[in-house]
mmCIF file of C-alpha atoms and ligand atoms in Angstrom:
data_model
loop_
_atom_site.group_PDB
_atom_site.id
_atom_site.type_symbol
_atom_site.label_atom_id
_atom_site.label_comp_id
_atom_site.label_asym_id
_atom_site.label_seq_id
_atom_site.Cartn_x
_atom_site.Cartn_y
_atom_site.Cartn_z
ATOM 1 C CA MET A 979 -5.379 -27.442 -12.011
ATOM 2 C CA THR A 980 -3.939 -24.053 -12.872
ATOM 3 C CA THR A 981 -2.975 -23.403 -9.248
ATOM 4 C CA HIS A 982 -0.024 -25.799 -9.731
ATOM 5 C CA SER A 983 1.262 -23.984 -12.790
ATOM 6 C CA PRO A 984 3.856 -21.284 -12.161
ATOM 7 C CA GLU A 985 2.091 -19.202 -14.819
ATOM 8 C CA ALA A 986 -1.319 -19.307 -13.155
ATOM 9 C CA VAL A 987 -3.299 -16.266 -12.186
ATOM 10 C CA GLU A 988 -4.651 -16.489 -8.655
ATOM 11 C CA ARG A 989 -7.737 -14.802 -7.323
ATOM 12 C CA VAL A 990 -8.415 -13.249 -3.905
ATOM 13 C CA GLU A 991 -11.923 -12.081 -3.074
ATOM 14 C CA VAL A 992 -12.501 -8.913 -1.071
ATOM 15 C CA ASP A 993 -15.770 -9.706 0.640
ATOM 16 C CA LEU A 994 -17.737 -6.501 1.161
ATOM 17 C CA GLY A 995 -21.305 -7.416 0.236
ATOM 18 C CA SER A 996 -22.439 -5.367 -2.757
ATOM 19 C CA ARG A 997 -18.989 -3.719 -2.894
ATOM 20 C CA SER A 998 -17.094 -7.031 -3.195
ATOM 21 C CA TYR A 999 -14.391 -7.397 -5.845
ATOM 22 C CA PRO A 1000 -11.679 -9.763 -6.994
ATOM 23 C CA ILE A 1001 -7.927 -9.216 -6.882
ATOM 24 C CA LEU A 1002 -6.154 -11.103 -9.667
ATOM 25 C CA VAL A 1003 -2.460 -11.819 -9.142
ATOM 26 C CA GLY A 1004 -0.131 -13.301 -11.737
ATOM 27 C CA PRO A 1005 1.800 -12.728 -14.945
ATOM 28 C CA GLU A 1006 0.585 -10.956 -18.111
ATOM 29 C CA LEU A 1007 -2.350 -9.221 -16.489
ATOM 30 C CA LEU A 1008 -1.661 -5.962 -18.314
ATOM 31 C CA ALA A 1009 -2.132 -7.714 -21.636
ATOM 32 C CA THR A 1010 -5.298 -9.494 -20.521
ATOM 33 C CA GLY A 1011 -6.596 -6.572 -18.431
ATOM 34 C CA GLY A 1012 -9.213 -5.502 -20.965
ATOM 35 C CA GLU A 1013 -10.861 -8.920 -20.900
ATOM 36 C CA HIS A 1014 -10.909 -8.978 -17.111
ATOM 37 C CA ILE A 1015 -12.428 -5.501 -16.993
ATOM 38 C CA ARG A 1016 -15.179 -6.636 -19.382
ATOM 39 C CA GLU A 1017 -15.901 -9.608 -17.134
ATOM 40 C CA VAL A 1018 -16.714 -7.411 -14.135
ATOM 41 C CA LEU A 1019 -17.962 -4.157 -15.657
ATOM 42 C CA ASP A 1020 -20.276 -3.081 -18.421
ATOM 43 C CA ALA A 1021 -17.705 -0.492 -19.429
ATOM 44 C CA ARG A 1022 -18.254 2.081 -22.157
ATOM 45 C CA ARG A 1023 -14.834 3.689 -22.079
ATOM 46 C CA VAL A 1024 -11.727 3.350 -19.903
ATOM 47 C CA PHE A 1025 -9.849 6.428 -18.699
ATOM 48 C CA VAL A 1026 -6.353 5.264 -17.836
ATOM 49 C CA VAL A 1027 -4.367 7.370 -15.356
ATOM 50 C CA ALA A 1028 -0.608 6.733 -15.135
ATOM 51 C CA ASP A 1029 2.432 8.678 -14.046
ATOM 52 C CA GLU A 1030 5.101 9.591 -16.621
ATOM 53 C CA THR A 1031 7.453 6.783 -15.624
ATOM 54 C CA VAL A 1032 4.853 4.036 -15.650
ATOM 55 C CA ALA A 1033 3.243 5.401 -18.829
ATOM 56 C CA GLY A 1034 6.592 5.084 -20.615
ATOM 57 C CA LEU A 1035 7.122 1.513 -19.440
ATOM 58 C CA HIS A 1036 3.718 -0.135 -19.280
ATOM 59 C CA LEU A 1037 0.911 1.969 -20.775
ATOM 60 C CA PRO A 1038 1.194 0.580 -24.344
ATOM 61 C CA ALA A 1039 0.806 -3.050 -23.200
ATOM 62 C CA PHE A 1040 -2.252 -2.142 -21.125
ATOM 63 C CA GLN A 1041 -3.771 -0.126 -23.992
ATOM 64 C CA ARG A 1042 -3.272 -3.032 -26.409
ATOM 65 C CA GLY A 1043 -5.156 -5.266 -23.989
ATOM 66 C CA LEU A 1044 -8.032 -2.772 -23.830
ATOM 67 C CA GLU A 1045 -8.160 -2.654 -27.634
ATOM 68 C CA GLN A 1046 -8.156 -6.414 -27.927
ATOM 69 C CA ALA A 1047 -11.149 -6.471 -25.611
ATOM 70 C CA GLY A 1048 -12.883 -3.904 -27.817
ATOM 71 C CA LEU A 1049 -12.789 -1.180 -25.169
ATOM 72 C CA ARG A 1050 -12.421 2.478 -26.087
ATOM 73 C CA HIS A 1051 -9.824 4.246 -23.964
ATOM 74 C CA GLU A 1052 -8.069 7.497 -23.261
ATOM 75 C CA ALA A 1053 -4.901 8.066 -21.224
ATOM 76 C CA PHE A 1054 -4.145 10.852 -18.744
ATOM 77 C CA VAL A 1055 -0.497 11.100 -17.749
ATOM 78 C CA VAL A 1056 0.448 12.865 -14.506
ATOM 79 C CA PRO A 1057 3.893 13.684 -13.077
ATOM 80 C CA ALA A 1058 5.584 10.967 -11.000
ATOM 81 C CA GLY A 1059 5.998 11.578 -7.275
ATOM 82 C CA GLU A 1060 4.132 12.181 -4.044
ATOM 83 C CA HIS A 1061 3.543 15.894 -4.851
ATOM 84 C CA THR A 1062 1.079 14.793 -7.556
ATOM 85 C CA LYS A 1063 -1.333 13.700 -4.819
ATOM 86 C CA ASP A 1064 -2.659 17.224 -4.248
ATOM 87 C CA PHE A 1065 -5.677 19.460 -4.867
ATOM 88 C CA SER A 1066 -4.274 20.990 -8.048
ATOM 89 C CA HIS A 1067 -3.632 17.650 -9.745
ATOM 90 C CA LEU A 1068 -6.998 16.356 -8.553
ATOM 91 C CA GLU A 1069 -8.699 19.395 -10.067
ATOM 92 C CA ARG A 1070 -6.860 18.949 -13.358
ATOM 93 C CA LEU A 1071 -7.706 15.255 -13.527
ATOM 94 C CA VAL A 1072 -11.402 15.756 -12.752
ATOM 95 C CA ASP A 1073 -11.553 18.564 -15.336
ATOM 96 C CA ARG A 1074 -9.986 16.337 -17.951
ATOM 97 C CA LEU A 1075 -12.457 13.554 -17.202
ATOM 98 C CA LEU A 1076 -15.319 16.020 -17.605
ATOM 99 C CA ASP A 1077 -13.748 17.598 -20.721
ATOM 100 C CA ALA A 1078 -13.634 14.108 -22.224
ATOM 101 C CA GLY A 1079 -17.372 13.796 -21.618
ATOM 102 C CA ALA A 1080 -17.177 11.221 -18.844
ATOM 103 C CA GLU A 1081 -20.428 9.357 -18.265
ATOM 104 C CA ARG A 1082 -21.586 7.062 -15.496
ATOM 105 C CA ARG A 1083 -20.696 3.900 -17.410
ATOM 106 C CA ASP A 1084 -17.106 4.993 -17.984
ATOM 107 C CA VAL A 1085 -14.376 3.429 -15.890
ATOM 108 C CA VAL A 1086 -11.191 4.910 -14.438
ATOM 109 C CA ALA A 1087 -8.126 2.640 -14.421
ATOM 110 C CA ALA A 1088 -5.294 3.594 -12.063
ATOM 111 C CA LEU A 1089 -2.123 2.197 -13.653
ATOM 112 C CA GLY A 1090 0.721 2.848 -11.234
ATOM 113 C CA GLY A 1091 1.915 2.955 -7.678
ATOM 114 C CA GLY A 1092 0.056 4.179 -4.616
ATOM 115 C CA VAL A 1093 0.250 7.808 -5.691
ATOM 116 C CA VAL A 1094 -1.689 7.225 -8.900
ATOM 117 C CA GLY A 1095 -4.008 4.736 -7.163
ATOM 118 C CA ASP A 1096 -4.931 7.233 -4.441
ATOM 119 C CA LEU A 1097 -5.301 10.200 -6.806
ATOM 120 C CA ALA A 1098 -7.182 8.415 -9.600
ATOM 121 C CA GLY A 1099 -9.326 6.516 -7.083
ATOM 122 C CA PHE A 1100 -10.326 9.773 -5.417
ATOM 123 C CA ALA A 1101 -11.016 11.429 -8.785
ATOM 124 C CA ALA A 1102 -13.248 8.436 -9.606
ATOM 125 C CA ALA A 1103 -14.988 8.761 -6.235
ATOM 126 C CA VAL A 1104 -15.955 12.402 -6.755
ATOM 127 C CA THR A 1105 -16.492 12.687 -10.506
ATOM 128 C CA LEU A 1106 -20.225 12.459 -11.292
ATOM 129 C CA ARG A 1107 -20.604 11.389 -7.625
ATOM 130 C CA GLY A 1108 -18.727 8.177 -8.279
ATOM 131 C CA LEU A 1109 -17.339 6.405 -11.321
ATOM 132 C CA ALA A 1110 -16.290 2.774 -11.152
ATOM 133 C CA TYR A 1111 -12.539 2.259 -11.073
ATOM 134 C CA VAL A 1112 -10.010 -0.489 -11.489
ATOM 135 C CA GLN A 1113 -6.661 -0.643 -9.743
ATOM 136 C CA VAL A 1114 -3.721 -1.820 -11.823
ATOM 137 C CA PRO A 1115 -0.944 -1.526 -9.219
ATOM 138 C CA THR A 1116 2.630 -1.464 -10.530
ATOM 139 C CA THR A 1117 4.666 -1.236 -7.315
ATOM 140 C CA LEU A 1118 4.925 -4.030 -4.762
ATOM 141 C CA LEU A 1119 3.608 -1.600 -2.155
ATOM 142 C CA ALA A 1120 0.547 -0.860 -4.263
ATOM 143 C CA GLN A 1121 -0.031 -4.546 -5.076
ATOM 144 C CA VAL A 1122 -0.037 -5.662 -1.444
ATOM 145 C CA ASP A 1123 -1.394 -2.563 0.235
ATOM 146 C CA SER A 1124 -2.680 0.633 -1.353
ATOM 147 C CA SER A 1125 -4.724 -0.884 -4.203
ATOM 148 C CA VAL A 1126 -6.763 -3.002 -1.791
ATOM 149 C CA GLY A 1127 -9.282 -1.657 0.695
ATOM 150 C CA GLY A 1128 -10.795 1.403 -0.939
ATOM 151 C CA LYS A 1129 -8.926 4.230 0.763
ATOM 152 C CA THR A 1130 -8.409 7.007 -1.771
ATOM 153 C CA GLY A 1131 -7.253 10.559 -1.288
ATOM 154 C CA ILE A 1132 -4.741 13.342 -1.499
ATOM 155 C CA ASN A 1133 -2.374 15.290 0.745
ATOM 156 C CA THR A 1134 -2.950 18.863 1.885
ATOM 157 C CA ARG A 1135 -0.733 21.406 3.606
ATOM 158 C CA HIS A 1136 -2.155 20.008 6.862
ATOM 159 C CA GLY A 1137 -0.686 16.589 6.246
ATOM 160 C CA LYS A 1138 -0.754 13.371 4.239
ATOM 161 C CA ASN A 1139 -3.993 11.677 3.145
ATOM 162 C CA LEU A 1140 -6.213 14.131 5.034
ATOM 163 C CA VAL A 1141 -8.741 14.571 2.209
ATOM 164 C CA GLY A 1142 -10.254 11.514 0.593
ATOM 165 C CA ALA A 1143 -13.012 8.969 0.430
ATOM 166 C CA PHE A 1144 -13.629 5.300 0.909
ATOM 167 C CA HIS A 1145 -14.337 4.139 -2.624
ATOM 168 C CA GLN A 1146 -13.794 0.470 -3.376
ATOM 169 C CA PRO A 1147 -12.428 -0.520 -6.773
ATOM 170 C CA SER A 1148 -14.365 -2.983 -8.938
ATOM 171 C CA LEU A 1149 -11.282 -5.033 -9.729
ATOM 172 C CA VAL A 1150 -7.579 -5.159 -8.866
ATOM 173 C CA LEU A 1151 -5.116 -6.476 -11.457
ATOM 174 C CA ALA A 1152 -1.725 -7.165 -9.858
ATOM 175 C CA ASP A 1153 0.581 -8.155 -12.718
ATOM 176 C CA THR A 1154 3.701 -9.745 -11.241
ATOM 177 C CA ASP A 1155 5.705 -9.034 -14.437
ATOM 178 C CA VAL A 1156 5.496 -5.239 -14.091
ATOM 179 C CA LEU A 1157 7.609 -5.458 -10.947
ATOM 180 C CA ASP A 1158 10.606 -6.388 -13.124
ATOM 181 C CA THR A 1159 11.065 -2.713 -14.024
ATOM 182 C CA LEU A 1160 10.638 -1.442 -10.471
ATOM 183 C CA PRO A 1161 13.855 -0.084 -8.886
ATOM 184 C CA ALA A 1162 15.214 -2.533 -6.283
ATOM 185 C CA ARG A 1163 14.913 0.042 -3.524
ATOM 186 C CA GLU A 1164 11.181 0.541 -4.220
ATOM 187 C CA LEU A 1165 10.703 -3.228 -4.327
ATOM 188 C CA ARG A 1166 12.340 -3.706 -0.928
ATOM 189 C CA ALA A 1167 10.274 -0.853 0.509
ATOM 190 C CA GLY A 1168 7.091 -2.651 -0.558
ATOM 191 C CA TYR A 1169 8.448 -5.854 0.932
ATOM 192 C CA ALA A 1170 8.369 -4.252 4.397
ATOM 193 C CA GLU A 1171 4.553 -4.126 4.130
ATOM 194 C CA VAL A 1172 4.570 -7.822 3.151
ATOM 195 C CA VAL A 1173 6.533 -8.657 6.311
ATOM 196 C CA LYS A 1174 4.046 -6.532 8.257
ATOM 197 C CA TYR A 1175 1.185 -8.937 7.425
ATOM 198 C CA GLY A 1176 3.157 -11.852 8.844
ATOM 199 C CA CYS A 1177 3.789 -9.849 12.005
ATOM 200 C CA ILE A 1178 0.123 -8.828 12.378
ATOM 201 C CA ASN A 1179 -1.686 -12.155 12.241
ATOM 202 C CA ASP A 1180 0.095 -14.765 10.144
ATOM 203 C CA ALA A 1181 3.108 -16.362 11.843
ATOM 204 C CA PRO A 1182 3.310 -19.182 9.246
ATOM 205 C CA PHE A 1183 3.563 -16.521 6.521
ATOM 206 C CA PHE A 1184 6.380 -14.805 8.415
ATOM 207 C CA ALA A 1185 8.224 -18.146 8.631
ATOM 208 C CA TRP A 1186 7.568 -18.736 4.907
ATOM 209 C CA LEU A 1187 9.099 -15.318 4.174
ATOM 210 C CA GLU A 1188 12.183 -16.168 6.236
ATOM 211 C CA THR A 1189 12.746 -19.072 3.825
ATOM 212 C CA ASN A 1190 11.469 -17.592 0.544
ATOM 213 C CA GLY A 1191 11.820 -13.827 0.947
ATOM 214 C CA LEU A 1192 14.957 -13.501 -1.147
ATOM 215 C CA ASP A 1193 13.273 -15.346 -4.031
ATOM 216 C CA VAL A 1194 10.397 -12.890 -3.782
ATOM 217 C CA LEU A 1195 12.831 -9.985 -4.017
ATOM 218 C CA GLU A 1196 14.855 -11.565 -6.803
ATOM 219 C CA GLY A 1197 11.754 -11.858 -8.921
ATOM 220 C CA ARG A 1198 10.935 -15.565 -9.211
ATOM 221 C CA THR A 1199 7.331 -15.620 -10.420
ATOM 222 C CA ALA A 1200 5.854 -18.302 -8.180
ATOM 223 C CA PRO A 1201 7.160 -17.059 -4.802
ATOM 224 C CA ARG A 1202 6.442 -13.483 -5.805
ATOM 225 C CA ARG A 1203 2.846 -14.321 -6.631
ATOM 226 C CA GLU A 1204 2.533 -16.337 -3.421
ATOM 227 C CA ALA A 1205 3.766 -13.411 -1.290
ATOM 228 C CA ILE A 1206 1.361 -10.982 -2.990
ATOM 229 C CA VAL A 1207 -1.605 -13.356 -2.737
ATOM 230 C CA ARG A 1208 -1.009 -14.099 0.943
ATOM 231 C CA SER A 1209 -0.572 -10.375 1.698
ATOM 232 C CA CYS A 1210 -3.754 -9.462 -0.177
ATOM 233 C CA ARG A 1211 -5.686 -12.211 1.646
ATOM 234 C CA ARG A 1212 -4.581 -10.758 4.960
ATOM 235 C CA LYS A 1213 -5.471 -7.214 4.008
ATOM 236 C CA ALA A 1214 -8.785 -8.312 2.448
ATOM 237 C CA GLY A 1215 -9.698 -10.189 5.627
ATOM 238 C CA ILE A 1216 -9.021 -7.192 7.846
ATOM 239 C CA VAL A 1217 -10.800 -4.761 5.499
ATOM 240 C CA ALA A 1218 -13.839 -7.065 5.298
ATOM 241 C CA GLU A 1219 -14.019 -6.969 9.082
ATOM 242 C CA ASP A 1220 -13.731 -3.193 9.368
ATOM 243 C CA GLU A 1221 -14.178 -1.454 6.007
ATOM 244 C CA THR A 1222 -14.157 2.119 7.284
ATOM 245 C CA GLU A 1223 -11.766 1.774 10.224
ATOM 246 C CA SER A 1224 -14.440 2.088 12.864
ATOM 247 C CA THR A 1225 -14.084 -1.037 15.042
ATOM 248 C CA GLY A 1226 -10.311 -1.065 15.448
ATOM 249 C CA ALA A 1227 -9.596 -4.193 13.366
ATOM 250 C CA ARG A 1228 -8.347 -2.143 10.412
ATOM 251 C CA ALA A 1229 -6.088 -0.151 12.721
ATOM 252 C CA LEU A 1230 -3.938 -3.292 13.085
ATOM 253 C CA LEU A 1231 -2.690 -2.515 9.575
ATOM 254 C CA ASN A 1232 -0.848 0.379 11.205
ATOM 255 C CA LEU A 1233 1.632 -1.946 12.895
ATOM 256 C CA GLY A 1234 4.976 -0.126 12.797
ATOM 257 C CA HIS A 1235 3.339 2.979 11.350
ATOM 258 C CA THR A 1236 3.207 5.201 14.430
ATOM 259 C CA PHE A 1237 7.003 5.061 14.503
ATOM 260 C CA ALA A 1238 7.242 5.125 10.700
ATOM 261 C CA HIS A 1239 5.189 8.308 10.355
ATOM 262 C CA ALA A 1240 7.357 10.051 12.960
ATOM 263 C CA LEU A 1241 10.553 8.951 11.172
ATOM 264 C CA GLU A 1242 9.199 10.127 7.812
ATOM 265 C CA ALA A 1243 8.019 13.442 9.228
ATOM 266 C CA GLU A 1244 11.463 14.003 10.724
ATOM 267 C CA CYS A 1245 13.084 13.360 7.319
ATOM 268 C CA GLY A 1246 10.670 15.777 5.658
ATOM 269 C CA TYR A 1247 9.549 13.320 2.942
ATOM 270 C CA ASP A 1248 12.670 14.159 0.945
ATOM 271 C CA GLY A 1249 13.488 10.624 -0.198
ATOM 272 C CA THR A 1250 15.946 9.933 2.632
ATOM 273 C CA LEU A 1251 13.544 7.300 3.891
ATOM 274 C CA LEU A 1252 10.896 5.744 1.647
ATOM 275 C CA HIS A 1253 7.623 4.913 3.385
ATOM 276 C CA GLY A 1254 8.333 1.180 3.329
ATOM 277 C CA GLU A 1255 11.828 1.763 4.714
ATOM 278 C CA ALA A 1256 10.303 3.759 7.565
ATOM 279 C CA VAL A 1257 7.840 0.879 8.093
ATOM 280 C CA ALA A 1258 10.739 -1.592 8.316
ATOM 281 C CA ILE A 1259 12.318 0.453 11.110
ATOM 282 C CA GLY A 1260 8.865 0.953 12.631
ATOM 283 C CA LEU A 1261 8.225 -2.803 12.739
ATOM 284 C CA VAL A 1262 11.488 -3.341 14.583
ATOM 285 C CA LEU A 1263 10.705 -0.548 17.044
ATOM 286 C CA ALA A 1264 7.144 -1.831 17.601
ATOM 287 C CA ALA A 1265 8.501 -5.313 18.321
ATOM 288 C CA GLU A 1266 11.143 -3.875 20.649
ATOM 289 C CA LEU A 1267 8.572 -1.720 22.416
ATOM 290 C CA SER A 1268 6.441 -4.839 22.911
ATOM 291 C CA ALA A 1269 9.468 -6.667 24.323
ATOM 292 C CA GLU A 1270 10.309 -3.673 26.545
ATOM 293 C CA LEU A 1271 6.751 -3.813 27.930
ATOM 294 C CA GLY A 1272 7.201 -7.519 28.621
ATOM 295 C CA VAL A 1273 4.409 -8.680 26.299
ATOM 296 C CA CYS A 1274 6.567 -10.045 23.451
ATOM 297 C CA PRO A 1275 9.473 -12.517 23.633
ATOM 298 C CA GLY A 1276 12.773 -10.787 22.860
ATOM 299 C CA ALA A 1277 13.533 -13.623 20.442
ATOM 300 C CA ASP A 1278 10.545 -12.613 18.264
ATOM 301 C CA ALA A 1279 11.730 -9.006 18.132
ATOM 302 C CA ALA A 1280 15.166 -10.294 17.124
ATOM 303 C CA ARG A 1281 13.615 -12.372 14.311
ATOM 304 C CA VAL A 1282 11.759 -9.355 12.945
ATOM 305 C CA ARG A 1283 14.957 -7.315 12.892
ATOM 306 C CA ALA A 1284 17.043 -10.139 11.385
ATOM 307 C CA HIS A 1285 14.612 -10.829 8.556
ATOM 308 C CA LEU A 1286 14.204 -7.188 7.551
ATOM 309 C CA ALA A 1287 17.980 -6.733 7.630
ATOM 310 C CA ALA A 1288 18.437 -9.854 5.469
ATOM 311 C CA ALA A 1289 16.026 -8.294 2.970
ATOM 312 C CA GLY A 1290 18.313 -5.260 2.748
ATOM 313 C CA LEU A 1291 15.975 -2.934 4.623
ATOM 314 C CA PRO A 1292 17.003 -0.425 7.288
ATOM 315 C CA THR A 1293 16.178 -1.589 10.823
ATOM 316 C CA SER A 1294 17.313 1.414 12.845
ATOM 317 C CA PRO A 1295 17.108 5.179 12.365
ATOM 318 C CA LEU A 1296 20.917 5.079 12.563
ATOM 319 C CA ASP A 1297 20.904 3.325 9.188
ATOM 320 C CA ARG A 1298 20.345 6.914 7.991
ATOM 321 C CA PRO A 1299 23.321 8.514 9.785
ATOM 322 C CA ALA A 1300 23.037 11.842 7.977
ATOM 323 C CA VAL A 1301 19.822 12.661 9.885
ATOM 324 C CA ALA A 1302 20.269 14.379 13.259
ATOM 325 C CA TRP A 1303 17.774 12.101 15.060
ATOM 326 C CA SER A 1304 16.340 13.218 18.389
ATOM 327 C CA VAL A 1305 14.157 11.203 20.762
ATOM 328 C CA ALA A 1306 12.298 14.329 21.831
ATOM 329 C CA ARG A 1307 11.377 15.334 18.278
ATOM 330 C CA LEU A 1308 10.268 11.804 17.349
ATOM 331 C CA LEU A 1309 8.054 11.686 20.453
ATOM 332 C CA ASP A 1310 6.659 15.057 19.479
ATOM 333 C CA HIS A 1311 5.760 13.814 15.969
ATOM 334 C CA MET A 1312 4.000 10.816 17.513
ATOM 335 C CA ALA A 1313 1.974 13.057 19.790
ATOM 336 C CA HIS A 1314 0.679 14.787 16.633
ATOM 337 C CA ASP A 1315 -0.112 11.572 14.726
ATOM 338 C CA LYS A 1316 -3.594 11.695 13.191
ATOM 339 C CA LYS A 1317 -4.456 8.471 15.039
ATOM 340 C CA VAL A 1318 -4.159 10.278 18.410
ATOM 341 C CA ARG A 1319 -7.462 10.302 20.319
ATOM 342 C CA ASP A 1320 -8.077 12.276 23.522
ATOM 343 C CA GLY A 1321 -4.367 13.009 23.606
ATOM 344 C CA ARG A 1322 -3.424 9.313 23.696
ATOM 345 C CA VAL A 1323 -1.270 7.700 21.045
ATOM 346 C CA THR A 1324 -2.576 4.350 19.814
ATOM 347 C CA PHE A 1325 0.157 1.773 19.360
ATOM 348 C CA VAL A 1326 -0.065 -1.566 17.654
ATOM 349 C CA LEU A 1327 1.903 -3.985 19.831
ATOM 350 C CA MET A 1328 2.801 -7.637 19.352
ATOM 351 C CA ARG A 1329 2.379 -10.516 21.785
ATOM 352 C CA GLY A 1330 4.712 -12.246 19.359
ATOM 353 C CA ILE A 1331 5.057 -12.621 15.598
ATOM 354 C CA GLY A 1332 1.544 -12.997 14.205
ATOM 355 C CA ALA A 1333 -0.198 -11.655 17.309
ATOM 356 C CA ALA A 1334 -0.657 -7.901 16.973
ATOM 357 C CA TYR A 1335 -3.121 -5.920 19.092
ATOM 358 C CA LEU A 1336 -4.003 -2.293 19.796
ATOM 359 C CA SER A 1337 -3.015 -0.502 22.960
ATOM 360 C CA ARG A 1338 -3.707 3.014 24.165
ATOM 361 C CA GLU A 1339 -1.942 2.377 27.455
ATOM 362 C CA VAL A 1340 1.688 2.630 26.397
ATOM 363 C CA PRO A 1341 3.668 4.847 28.788
ATOM 364 C CA ARG A 1342 5.637 7.596 27.082
ATOM 365 C CA GLU A 1343 8.722 6.551 29.071
ATOM 366 C CA ALA A 1344 8.696 3.092 27.463
ATOM 367 C CA VAL A 1345 8.559 4.636 23.976
ATOM 368 C CA ALA A 1346 11.340 7.040 24.922
ATOM 369 C CA ALA A 1347 13.461 4.156 26.233
ATOM 370 C CA VAL A 1348 13.064 2.157 23.003
ATOM 371 C CA LEU A 1349 13.895 5.193 20.866
ATOM 372 C CA GLY A 1350 16.825 6.017 23.144
ATOM 373 C CA ASN A 1351 18.249 2.510 22.721
ATOM 374 C CA ALA A 1352 17.731 2.669 18.951
ATOM 375 C CA LEU A 1353 19.661 5.939 18.739
ATOM 376 C CA MET A 1354 22.591 4.795 20.918
HETATM 377 P P1 NAD B 1386 4.602 5.749 -6.096
HETATM 378 O O1 NAD B 1386 3.259 5.607 -6.651
HETATM 379 O O2 NAD B 1386 5.164 7.113 -6.008
HETATM 380 O O3 NAD B 1386 5.613 4.834 -6.921
HETATM 381 C C1 NAD B 1386 6.984 4.851 -6.588
HETATM 382 C C2 NAD B 1386 7.858 5.166 -7.793
HETATM 383 O O4 NAD B 1386 7.942 4.016 -8.620
HETATM 384 C C3 NAD B 1386 7.337 6.279 -8.681
HETATM 385 O O5 NAD B 1386 8.423 7.053 -9.087
HETATM 386 C C4 NAD B 1386 6.753 5.540 -9.884
HETATM 387 O O6 NAD B 1386 6.814 6.298 -11.053
HETATM 388 C C5 NAD B 1386 7.642 4.346 -9.968
HETATM 389 N N1 NAD B 1386 7.038 3.143 -10.539
HETATM 390 C C6 NAD B 1386 5.822 2.630 -10.263
HETATM 391 N N2 NAD B 1386 5.671 1.442 -10.850
HETATM 392 C C7 NAD B 1386 6.808 1.194 -11.527
HETATM 393 C C8 NAD B 1386 7.270 0.110 -12.306
HETATM 394 N N3 NAD B 1386 6.528 -0.993 -12.474
HETATM 395 N N4 NAD B 1386 8.495 0.193 -12.858
HETATM 396 C C9 NAD B 1386 9.284 1.281 -12.642
HETATM 397 N N5 NAD B 1386 8.914 2.320 -11.894
HETATM 398 C C10 NAD B 1386 7.692 2.278 -11.338
HETATM 399 O O7 NAD B 1386 4.719 5.126 -4.617
HETATM 400 P P2 NAD B 1386 4.151 3.814 -3.921
HETATM 401 O O8 NAD B 1386 5.203 3.417 -2.962
HETATM 402 O O9 NAD B 1386 3.633 2.840 -4.874
HETATM 403 O O10 NAD B 1386 2.895 4.368 -3.117
HETATM 404 C C11 NAD B 1386 3.033 5.341 -2.118
HETATM 405 C C12 NAD B 1386 1.710 6.060 -1.948
HETATM 406 O O11 NAD B 1386 0.712 5.104 -1.590
HETATM 407 C C13 NAD B 1386 1.715 7.111 -0.866
HETATM 408 O O12 NAD B 1386 1.118 8.284 -1.371
HETATM 409 C C14 NAD B 1386 0.843 6.515 0.222
HETATM 410 O O13 NAD B 1386 0.154 7.483 0.976
HETATM 411 C C15 NAD B 1386 -0.097 5.669 -0.573
HETATM 412 N N6 NAD B 1386 -0.691 4.564 0.178
HETATM 413 C C16 NAD B 1386 -2.044 4.425 0.155
HETATM 414 C C17 NAD B 1386 -2.655 3.388 0.814
HETATM 415 C C18 NAD B 1386 -4.135 3.206 0.717
HETATM 416 O O14 NAD B 1386 -4.691 2.354 1.427
HETATM 417 N N7 NAD B 1386 -4.814 3.933 -0.138
HETATM 418 C C19 NAD B 1386 -1.883 2.468 1.540
HETATM 419 C C20 NAD B 1386 -0.501 2.613 1.531
HETATM 420 C C21 NAD B 1386 0.084 3.675 0.857
HETATM 421 MG MG1 MG B 1387 2.093 1.675 4.946
#
């Protein structure tokens, strides 16, 4: 059976009724992407969206695969970076799709990290009231998180990801080889989201990461694929339960993120703290808050911190000493989080590793105490 071969491609199903789709994880998926697209879609033409960096590294291999499958294609290259996820780049991309004569049977392929996935996915959602699209994630973060679940969108001057749509892809192709060109810092940042899944509802996965995490980061194919597959299964399960974030199940994916968003906002999104790095610190703070509230064993919080530190991730705001951190300002950012309802901040807490739950009852003093300790 191919599942025993280190070269095998594994498949995770996202079970959403008529919007279901497979995630394929394994080596050489760029080269075979055209064939996989043909298996799931009656595609006429593929519009590939990539940022400049990814286009230089990986677009030719993907295009060759499309040609081999007999698919016509056209590439749209956008600048790399978070600022590309805005109205002006969305407008340009939609215009170019329409200039190229896009028709309903054409397919958009997002080849890149979360920025390209969110932008191209949203362009697909709104062009001709919805083109099919395929995610070809090239960062670890995109492979385990942003390419799965159908959230697409852009940033506005009011904040991140405030304009968008739920639009599920038809296929996700997570090629483990493309991660070889990813800068180590970006890889580690994505790894924080992998650890998050273990913390949310998969204690055995967390323990597996404690043993195999360094192999995942160092790029061994089999453990890397295993980590991506197990992460995608976790995300797919949660998304299948709560596709549009209405019951609360999907909100568990925000473990560590209430803190992370405050830390990122304080840094001004200037690259001091990548999102995944902020999530690593956020996971530690969420575990420590849970311990402070007496719901989580201190030993579990210590394990979360130790594993993230072993992976080379920051675990405290003080790992960025150049920032003039302030408890009051971090609390203020949290009070303005978009997940605030009726003035109450929703926290994801842990009863232990693998046992996350939502709480709207967290006293501000407990959050202040945890932040105060972290900044001492
Ligand atoms: P990104 O897309 O900016 O990619 C990070 C950097 O890596 C970029 O400079 C890119 O050019 C480069 N890069 C990408 N793949 C590469 C490769 N294989 N080799 C070398 N360089 C490569 O950032 P990201 O971390 O992938 O994604 C962050 C974005 O994802 C944010 O905008 C965030 O809001 C969004 N996001 C969305 C969801 C969702 O559910 N839709 C979930 C999480 C995050
Ligand atoms: Mg995240």
